[in-house]
Coordinates of C-alpha atoms in Angstrom, one line a residue:
Chain O
M34 CA 186.0 152.6 102.4
T35 CA 184.1 149.6 102.7
D36 CA 181.6 150.5 105.5
S37 CA 178.8 151.3 103.7
A38 CA 177.4 153.3 107.3
Q39 CA 180.3 155.8 106.5
L40 CA 179.0 156.7 102.9
K41 CA 177.6 159.8 102.2
T42 CA 174.9 160.6 99.8
I43 CA 174.7 163.5 97.3
P44 CA 171.9 166.0 97.2
L45 CA 170.3 164.6 93.9
H46 CA 170.6 160.9 95.3
D47 CA 166.6 160.0 94.7
V48 CA 166.7 161.7 91.6
H49 CA 169.2 159.4 90.2
V50 CA 167.9 156.5 91.5
R51 CA 164.4 157.6 89.7
L52 CA 166.3 157.9 86.8
G53 CA 167.6 154.3 86.8
G54 CA 170.9 154.9 88.0
K55 CA 173.1 152.3 89.4
M56 CA 174.3 153.7 92.6
V57 CA 177.5 152.3 93.8
P58 CA 180.1 153.1 96.8
F59 CA 183.0 155.5 95.3
A60 CA 185.2 158.0 96.9
G61 CA 183.3 157.6 100.2
Y62 CA 179.9 158.3 98.4
V63 CA 177.1 156.6 96.7
M64 CA 177.6 157.7 93.2
P65 CA 175.4 156.9 90.2
V66 CA 177.8 154.5 88.2
R67 CA 175.5 154.0 85.1
Y68 CA 172.1 154.7 83.8
S69 CA 171.9 152.4 80.8
S70 CA 175.1 151.1 79.6
D71 CA 178.6 152.3 79.7
I72 CA 179.2 152.2 75.9
E73 CA 175.9 154.1 75.1
E74 CA 176.6 156.9 77.6
H75 CA 180.6 157.1 76.4
Q76 CA 178.9 157.7 72.6
T77 CA 176.4 160.3 73.8
V78 CA 179.0 162.5 75.4
R79 CA 181.7 161.8 72.4
T80 CA 178.6 162.8 69.7
G81 CA 175.5 165.0 71.4
V82 CA 175.5 165.7 74.9
G83 CA 175.5 164.1 78.6
V84 CA 175.1 165.6 82.2
F85 CA 177.1 164.4 85.3
D86 CA 176.2 164.9 88.4
V87 CA 179.8 165.0 90.3
S88 CA 178.6 166.7 93.3
H89 CA 181.0 164.6 95.3
M90 CA 183.8 166.5 94.6
G91 CA 185.2 168.9 97.1
E92 CA 185.4 172.9 97.3
F93 CA 187.4 175.1 99.3
R94 CA 187.2 178.8 99.2
L95 CA 190.3 181.0 100.4
S96 CA 189.8 184.6 100.5
G97 CA 192.0 187.6 102.0
P98 CA 195.3 189.1 101.3
G99 CA 197.4 186.0 102.0
A100 CA 195.3 183.9 100.1
L101 CA 197.5 183.8 96.8
D102 CA 200.7 183.2 98.7
L103 CA 199.3 180.1 100.6
I104 CA 198.0 179.1 96.8
Q105 CA 201.3 179.6 95.3
R106 CA 203.3 177.9 98.4
V107 CA 200.8 174.5 98.4
T108 CA 200.3 174.3 94.6
S109 CA 202.6 173.2 91.7
N110 CA 201.2 175.8 89.2
D111 CA 201.8 179.4 89.3
A112 CA 198.5 180.9 90.5
S113 CA 199.5 184.5 90.1
R114 CA 199.1 184.1 86.3
L115 CA 195.1 183.8 87.2
A116 CA 193.4 186.5 86.0
I117 CA 189.8 186.9 87.5
G118 CA 187.5 184.6 85.5
K119 CA 190.4 182.1 84.5
A120 CA 191.0 178.8 86.3
Q121 CA 193.9 176.4 85.9
Y122 CA 194.7 172.8 86.8
S123 CA 197.3 172.1 89.3
C124 CA 198.4 170.0 92.0
L125 CA 199.6 169.6 95.7
P126 CA 203.1 168.2 95.9
N127 CA 203.8 166.7 99.1
A128 CA 207.1 166.8 100.9
S129 CA 208.5 163.3 100.0
G130 CA 208.3 163.7 96.2
G131 CA 204.8 162.6 95.7
I132 CA 201.3 164.4 95.0
V133 CA 198.7 165.1 98.1
D134 CA 196.0 165.4 95.0
D135 CA 195.6 167.3 91.8
L136 CA 192.8 170.1 91.7
L137 CA 191.5 172.8 89.8
V138 CA 192.2 176.6 91.3
Y139 CA 189.4 179.1 90.2
R140 CA 190.1 182.8 90.9
L141 CA 186.7 184.2 91.8
D142 CA 187.4 187.5 92.7
E143 CA 190.9 190.0 93.5
E144 CA 191.4 188.0 96.6
E145 CA 189.0 185.1 96.7
Y146 CA 190.1 181.8 95.3
M147 CA 188.5 178.6 95.0
L148 CA 189.9 175.1 95.0
V149 CA 188.2 171.9 93.6
V150 CA 189.5 168.8 94.7
N151 CA 188.9 164.8 94.8
A152 CA 186.1 163.6 96.9
S153 CA 188.4 160.6 98.3
N154 CA 191.0 163.9 99.4
I155 CA 188.7 166.4 100.8
A156 CA 189.7 165.6 104.4
K157 CA 193.6 165.2 103.6
D158 CA 193.7 168.2 101.4
W159 CA 191.9 170.4 104.0
D160 CA 194.6 169.3 106.6
W161 CA 197.2 169.6 104.5
V162 CA 196.6 173.1 103.3
M163 CA 195.7 174.1 106.7
S164 CA 198.6 172.9 108.3
H165 CA 200.9 175.7 105.6
N166 CA 198.1 178.3 106.4
R167 CA 200.7 180.0 108.9
A168 CA 199.2 183.6 107.5
G169 CA 195.8 183.0 108.8
V170 CA 194.0 183.0 105.2
A171 CA 190.3 182.3 105.7
M172 CA 189.2 179.0 104.6
E173 CA 185.8 177.4 104.1
N174 CA 184.9 174.0 102.9
I175 CA 182.0 175.0 101.2
S176 CA 181.3 171.1 99.6
D177 CA 178.4 170.6 101.0
D178 CA 176.9 173.7 100.0
L179 CA 177.6 173.3 96.2
C180 CA 176.7 170.4 93.7
L181 CA 178.7 169.9 90.5
F182 CA 177.0 169.5 87.4
A183 CA 179.1 168.8 84.2
V184 CA 177.6 169.3 81.1
Q185 CA 179.6 167.8 78.4
G186 CA 179.6 166.7 74.5
P187 CA 179.4 168.9 71.3
K188 CA 175.8 170.2 72.0
A189 CA 176.4 170.9 75.4
A190 CA 176.6 175.1 75.0
Q191 CA 173.8 174.9 72.8
T192 CA 171.8 173.3 75.8
L193 CA 172.9 175.4 78.0
Q194 CA 172.7 178.5 76.3
P195 CA 168.7 178.9 76.4
L196 CA 169.2 178.8 80.4
T197 CA 171.5 182.0 80.4
G198 CA 172.0 185.4 79.1
V199 CA 176.0 184.4 79.6
D200 CA 177.2 184.3 76.2
L201 CA 178.6 180.5 76.2
S202 CA 180.0 180.7 72.7
K203 CA 182.6 183.2 73.3
M204 CA 183.9 181.3 76.5
E205 CA 187.2 180.0 76.5
Y206 CA 188.7 176.8 77.8
Y207 CA 189.4 177.5 81.4
N208 CA 187.3 180.5 81.6
F209 CA 184.2 180.9 83.4
V210 CA 181.6 183.7 84.7
Q211 CA 179.6 183.9 87.9
G212 CA 176.0 184.2 86.4
E213 CA 172.4 183.4 86.4
L214 CA 171.6 180.3 84.9
A215 CA 168.1 178.9 85.2
G216 CA 167.0 181.5 87.0
V217 CA 169.6 180.7 89.7
P218 CA 172.2 183.7 90.7
R219 CA 175.9 183.4 90.8
V220 CA 176.3 180.1 89.6
I221 CA 179.7 179.5 88.4
I222 CA 179.8 178.5 84.7
S223 CA 183.1 177.1 83.6
A224 CA 184.4 175.8 80.3
T225 CA 186.1 172.6 81.8
G226 CA 185.6 169.3 82.0
Y227 CA 187.1 165.8 82.5
T228 CA 186.4 164.2 78.8
G229 CA 187.7 165.8 76.1
A230 CA 184.3 166.2 74.4
G231 CA 183.8 170.1 75.3
G232 CA 181.3 171.6 77.6
F233 CA 180.9 173.2 80.6
E234 CA 181.2 172.8 84.4
L235 CA 178.2 174.3 86.8
Y236 CA 178.6 175.0 90.4
V237 CA 175.2 175.4 91.8
P238 CA 174.0 175.9 95.3
S239 CA 172.8 172.7 96.7
Q240 CA 169.1 174.2 97.4
N241 CA 168.6 175.2 94.1
A242 CA 170.6 172.1 92.5
E243 CA 167.4 169.9 91.6
E244 CA 165.6 172.6 89.7
V245 CA 169.0 173.3 87.7
W246 CA 169.2 169.5 87.0
N247 CA 165.8 169.1 85.7
K248 CA 166.1 172.4 83.5
I249 CA 169.5 171.0 81.8
L250 CA 167.6 167.9 80.8
E251 CA 164.5 169.5 79.7
S252 CA 166.8 172.2 77.7
G253 CA 168.7 169.1 76.0
K254 CA 165.7 167.1 75.2
K255 CA 166.0 168.2 71.5
F256 CA 169.8 167.0 71.7
E257 CA 168.8 163.6 73.1
I258 CA 170.5 164.6 76.2
K259 CA 171.2 161.7 78.5
P260 CA 172.4 161.5 82.1
I261 CA 176.0 160.0 82.3
G262 CA 177.3 157.7 85.3
L263 CA 180.8 157.8 86.7
G264 CA 181.7 154.6 84.3
A265 CA 181.6 156.4 81.1
R266 CA 183.4 159.4 83.0
D267 CA 186.3 157.2 83.7
T268 CA 186.3 155.7 79.9
L269 CA 185.9 159.5 78.6
R270 CA 188.9 160.7 80.7
L271 CA 191.0 157.7 79.8
E272 CA 190.8 158.1 76.0
M273 CA 192.1 161.7 76.9
G274 CA 195.0 160.5 79.0
F275 CA 194.0 162.5 81.9
C276 CA 195.1 161.2 85.1
L277 CA 193.0 160.0 87.8
Y278 CA 194.1 160.6 91.4
G279 CA 194.5 157.1 93.1
N280 CA 194.9 155.2 90.0
D281 CA 197.7 157.2 87.7
I282 CA 199.0 159.5 90.4
D283 CA 199.3 159.2 94.2
D284 CA 201.4 160.2 97.3
T285 CA 204.4 158.5 95.9
T286 CA 204.0 159.5 92.3
S287 CA 206.2 162.8 91.2
P288 CA 204.1 165.3 88.7
L289 CA 207.1 165.1 86.7
E290 CA 207.3 161.5 86.3
A291 CA 203.3 161.6 85.5
G292 CA 203.7 164.0 82.6
L293 CA 202.7 166.8 84.7
G294 CA 205.5 168.8 84.1
W295 CA 203.6 171.4 82.4
I296 CA 201.7 172.7 85.4
T297 CA 204.8 172.5 87.5
R298 CA 206.0 175.9 87.5
F299 CA 209.5 176.8 88.8
T300 CA 208.6 180.6 88.3
K301 CA 207.9 180.5 92.5
D302 CA 208.7 178.7 95.4
F303 CA 206.4 175.7 96.5
I304 CA 206.7 172.4 98.8
N305 CA 209.5 170.3 97.7
A306 CA 210.2 172.4 94.7
G307 CA 214.1 171.9 95.1
N308 CA 213.6 168.4 95.1
L309 CA 211.2 168.7 91.7
K310 CA 213.5 170.8 90.0
A311 CA 216.7 168.5 90.7
Q312 CA 214.4 165.9 89.2
R313 CA 213.9 167.8 86.2
E314 CA 217.2 168.3 86.0
N315 CA 218.5 164.6 86.4
G316 CA 215.5 163.2 84.8
V317 CA 213.5 160.7 85.9
D318 CA 213.7 156.9 85.8
R319 CA 210.4 156.2 85.2
K320 CA 207.5 158.0 83.2
L321 CA 203.5 157.6 82.7
V322 CA 202.7 156.5 79.1
G323 CA 200.0 155.6 77.5
F324 CA 199.6 152.3 75.4
V325 CA 197.3 150.4 73.1
M326 CA 196.7 146.9 73.0
A327 CA 198.4 145.3 69.7
E328 CA 196.8 142.1 70.5
R329 CA 193.1 141.3 71.7
G330 CA 192.8 141.9 75.6
I331 CA 192.4 144.7 78.1
P332 CA 194.7 146.2 80.5
R333 CA 193.2 146.7 84.1
S334 CA 195.0 148.6 87.2
H335 CA 198.1 146.8 88.7
Y336 CA 198.7 144.4 85.7
G337 CA 202.2 144.0 85.3
I338 CA 204.3 145.6 82.2
Q339 CA 207.1 143.5 80.5
D340 CA 210.1 143.7 78.2
A341 CA 210.4 141.1 75.3
D342 CA 212.2 138.6 77.7
G343 CA 209.5 139.0 80.6
N344 CA 211.3 141.2 82.6
R345 CA 208.7 143.5 84.7
I346 CA 209.6 147.3 83.7
G347 CA 206.3 148.7 84.9
E348 CA 202.8 148.6 86.2
V349 CA 199.5 149.4 84.5
T350 CA 197.8 152.1 86.5
S351 CA 194.4 152.4 84.5
G352 CA 193.0 150.6 81.5
T353 CA 189.7 149.6 79.6
Q354 CA 188.3 148.8 76.1
S355 CA 187.9 152.3 74.6
P356 CA 184.6 152.7 73.4
S357 CA 185.7 155.0 70.6
L358 CA 188.9 153.0 69.3
G359 CA 187.2 149.2 70.1
I360 CA 190.6 148.0 71.4
G361 CA 192.5 148.1 74.8
I362 CA 194.1 151.1 75.7
G363 CA 195.8 151.8 78.9
M364 CA 198.2 154.1 81.1
G365 CA 201.0 153.0 83.1
Y366 CA 204.5 153.6 84.4
V367 CA 207.4 152.3 82.8
Q368 CA 211.1 152.5 82.9
K369 CA 212.4 155.9 80.9
E370 CA 213.9 153.3 78.2
F371 CA 210.3 152.3 77.1
S372 CA 208.6 155.7 77.4
A373 CA 209.2 156.5 73.8
P374 CA 206.2 156.6 71.5
D375 CA 206.2 153.2 69.2
S376 CA 208.2 151.3 72.2
I377 CA 206.9 148.1 72.0
V378 CA 205.9 146.7 75.8
Y379 CA 204.0 143.5 77.2
I380 CA 200.9 143.5 79.2
D381 CA 200.8 140.5 82.0
V382 CA 197.2 139.9 81.2
R383 CA 196.4 136.8 83.5
K384 CA 199.9 135.2 83.1
K385 CA 199.4 135.8 79.2
P386 CA 202.1 138.5 77.9
L387 CA 200.1 140.6 75.3
K388 CA 201.8 143.1 73.0
A389 CA 201.1 146.7 73.5
K390 CA 202.5 149.9 71.7
V391 CA 203.5 153.2 73.5
V392 CA 201.8 156.0 72.1
K393 CA 201.6 159.6 72.6
L394 CA 198.4 161.1 74.6
P395 CA 195.4 161.7 73.6
F396 CA 194.2 158.2 72.5
V397 CA 191.8 159.9 70.9
N398 CA 191.9 163.7 69.4
K399 CA 189.6 166.4 70.4
Chain J
M11 CA 164.5 140.0 86.9
N12 CA 164.5 137.1 84.0
L13 CA 165.1 133.6 85.4
P14 CA 163.7 130.9 83.2
D15 CA 162.6 127.7 85.1
D16 CA 164.2 125.0 83.2
L17 CA 167.7 126.5 84.1
R18 CA 169.9 125.6 87.0
Y19 CA 172.1 128.1 88.8
T20 CA 175.2 129.1 91.0
K21 CA 175.8 131.3 93.5
D22 CA 178.5 132.8 91.2
H23 CA 175.9 133.7 88.7
E24 CA 176.2 131.0 85.9
W25 CA 173.4 129.3 84.6
I26 CA 173.3 125.8 83.1
R27 CA 170.8 124.0 80.4
V28 CA 170.9 120.3 80.5
S29 CA 170.2 118.1 77.7
G30 CA 171.3 114.3 78.2
N31 CA 175.1 114.3 79.2
E32 CA 175.6 117.6 77.6
A33 CA 175.0 121.3 79.1
Y34 CA 175.3 124.6 78.0
I35 CA 176.5 127.1 80.1
G36 CA 176.3 131.0 80.3
I37 CA 176.0 134.0 82.6
T38 CA 172.8 134.8 84.4
D39 CA 170.9 138.4 83.5
F40 CA 171.7 139.5 86.9
A41 CA 175.5 139.2 86.3
Q42 CA 175.3 141.0 82.8
K43 CA 173.5 143.6 84.4
E44 CA 176.1 144.3 87.4
L45 CA 179.0 143.7 85.0
G46 CA 177.6 146.2 82.1
D47 CA 178.7 146.3 78.8
I48 CA 180.7 143.0 78.1
V49 CA 183.4 143.7 75.5
Y50 CA 185.6 140.3 75.7
V51 CA 184.8 136.7 76.8
D52 CA 188.0 135.1 76.8
I53 CA 187.8 131.2 77.0
N54 CA 190.8 129.0 76.0
T55 CA 189.7 125.9 77.7
V56 CA 188.2 123.9 74.5
G57 CA 188.9 120.3 75.2
E58 CA 190.0 120.6 78.5
E59 CA 188.7 118.6 81.5
I60 CA 187.2 121.1 84.3
R61 CA 186.1 120.4 87.8
Q62 CA 183.5 121.9 89.6
N63 CA 183.7 125.5 90.2
E64 CA 187.0 126.1 88.6
I65 CA 187.6 128.8 86.5
F66 CA 186.7 128.1 82.5
G67 CA 187.5 131.6 81.6
T68 CA 186.8 135.4 82.0
V69 CA 184.5 137.7 80.8
E70 CA 185.3 141.4 80.5
A71 CA 183.1 144.4 81.0
V72 CA 184.1 148.0 80.0
K73 CA 184.8 148.5 83.9
T74 CA 185.6 145.2 85.1
V75 CA 186.8 141.7 84.6
S76 CA 185.4 138.7 86.3
D77 CA 186.3 135.1 86.2
L78 CA 183.8 132.1 85.1
F79 CA 183.3 129.3 87.0
I80 CA 182.1 125.9 85.5
P81 CA 179.1 124.7 87.5
V82 CA 179.6 121.0 87.1
S83 CA 183.0 119.1 86.7
G84 CA 183.1 118.1 82.6
T85 CA 184.8 118.8 79.5
I86 CA 184.5 121.8 77.2
Q87 CA 183.1 120.8 73.9
E88 CA 182.7 124.4 72.2
V89 CA 183.0 127.9 72.9
N90 CA 180.3 130.1 71.4
D91 CA 182.2 131.7 68.3
L92 CA 179.9 134.5 68.0
L93 CA 181.1 136.0 71.0
N94 CA 184.1 136.8 69.6
S95 CA 182.8 139.5 67.3
Q96 CA 179.5 140.0 69.2
P97 CA 180.3 139.8 72.8
E98 CA 177.2 142.3 73.7
L99 CA 175.0 139.0 72.8
V100 CA 175.9 138.4 76.7
N101 CA 173.9 141.5 77.6
T102 CA 171.0 141.2 75.3
D103 CA 170.3 137.6 75.2
P104 CA 172.1 135.8 78.3
Y105 CA 170.4 132.8 78.0
G106 CA 170.2 132.4 74.2
K107 CA 172.8 133.5 71.9
G108 CA 174.8 134.8 74.8
W109 CA 175.6 131.3 75.8
M110 CA 179.3 130.7 76.7
I111 CA 180.2 126.9 76.2
R112 CA 178.9 123.4 75.6
M113 CA 180.3 120.4 77.9
T114 CA 179.9 116.9 78.4
I115 CA 179.0 116.3 82.1
A116 CA 181.2 114.0 84.0
D117 CA 179.3 113.5 86.9
P118 CA 175.5 113.9 86.8
Q119 CA 175.0 113.8 90.3
E120 CA 176.4 117.3 90.7
L121 CA 173.8 119.0 89.2
E122 CA 171.9 118.0 92.6
G123 CA 173.2 120.7 94.3
L124 CA 172.6 123.8 91.8
L125 CA 170.1 126.0 92.7
S126 CA 167.0 126.3 91.2
A127 CA 165.2 129.6 89.6
N128 CA 163.7 130.3 93.1
T129 CA 166.5 129.8 95.1
Y130 CA 168.7 131.6 93.1
A131 CA 166.3 134.4 93.0
A132 CA 166.6 134.5 96.8
V133 CA 170.4 134.7 96.6
I134 CA 170.1 137.7 94.3
G135 CA 167.4 139.6 96.7
G136 CA 165.0 139.1 94.1

């Protein structure tokens, strides 16, 4: 997406400009990448509280008697395990071994679900799910009706509690309620996030978004809340080893290679389940691993990964300097023989092979 | 935007401060703002002769990596050692403590083609 004429803006675009947000094209939208400093924003979320506007994300509502069957067919995790008020991480496998998208599945009601998908994949996911909707399940793209704010960090609950009667201290990870927040009814308050810092994601009707955003900033003032851009969102998720679609997973990577076996449940049938099951039994040839640099340097997406003799054994999919650790960290696919923790690999940083060590994820403990 | 009048600039966002046949080089205030937090300045070209507009090193921000182009031909005499432990000086003091290299200039005529503060301001839309 390079044609700026095709870029979409999010409802609070002008609010972010006024807050000093640097607005850049991302996934087809103009999004705030940072307001002050990536590192400062990162630390704010790790130690206090920050709020992200991630309203570019897509939401589909599926309802009716066939909704669960359709979700079971297109996703890899087992949605039949979801009680009302629970969400799960899942992915949409394609028919050729890769991943259409990763997503969250919310069970809103007895026969009502919400799928939350990546902004860059909204049209692709819609077409994909629709093409498997043979029972005529009611599907609604509600992406433009909802804004999504992620309030993340150890002070997130204390920031939001004065704004709602819902007891946030009792809400467990991956649970949600639909309740009043900041005077707005039926906000989805979800104990989820993409930072590893704890907190909540709030799905707010777009017409109420600005007042809710302002009330969050007001309520968080005593904890020095800050708006946080996508730059810090990326370093925060990478420190946790969370996959980013388009970098670490895509149409060609299998969920098993990507370490997403835990959301690939063969307790039910789904698209390409047979091949994935065979892959699980036979083992995969390459695996997504995390690594830390043993020499000074910063891994970046698409850098080569080599063995000690300079043979190419894989490729970096995400990398940065970890603001928490102060060293280069990254993820990438490597041949299985190099995937065990403590394996030594070399990252090709501008034709200089720099030593790195494979580690267990996450890079930073919660 | 901070653009000192006594410096010359390139369209690649480097600045040069000339003193006799020597010069200090760094990146502009605009460049450091675009890049965000600088976490590593990687320059291994001390003692090398580099021709105008060739790469003399790279600067790494949290989000991106960017090549550094030398404004005029010459020999690199010194790298700012302070940046090893405090790369953030490029953000906080881009024209002062955040300088990157000291060099000797091979051909002073090349300076004529560099941008003034006003012309550079137009390049960055300021």
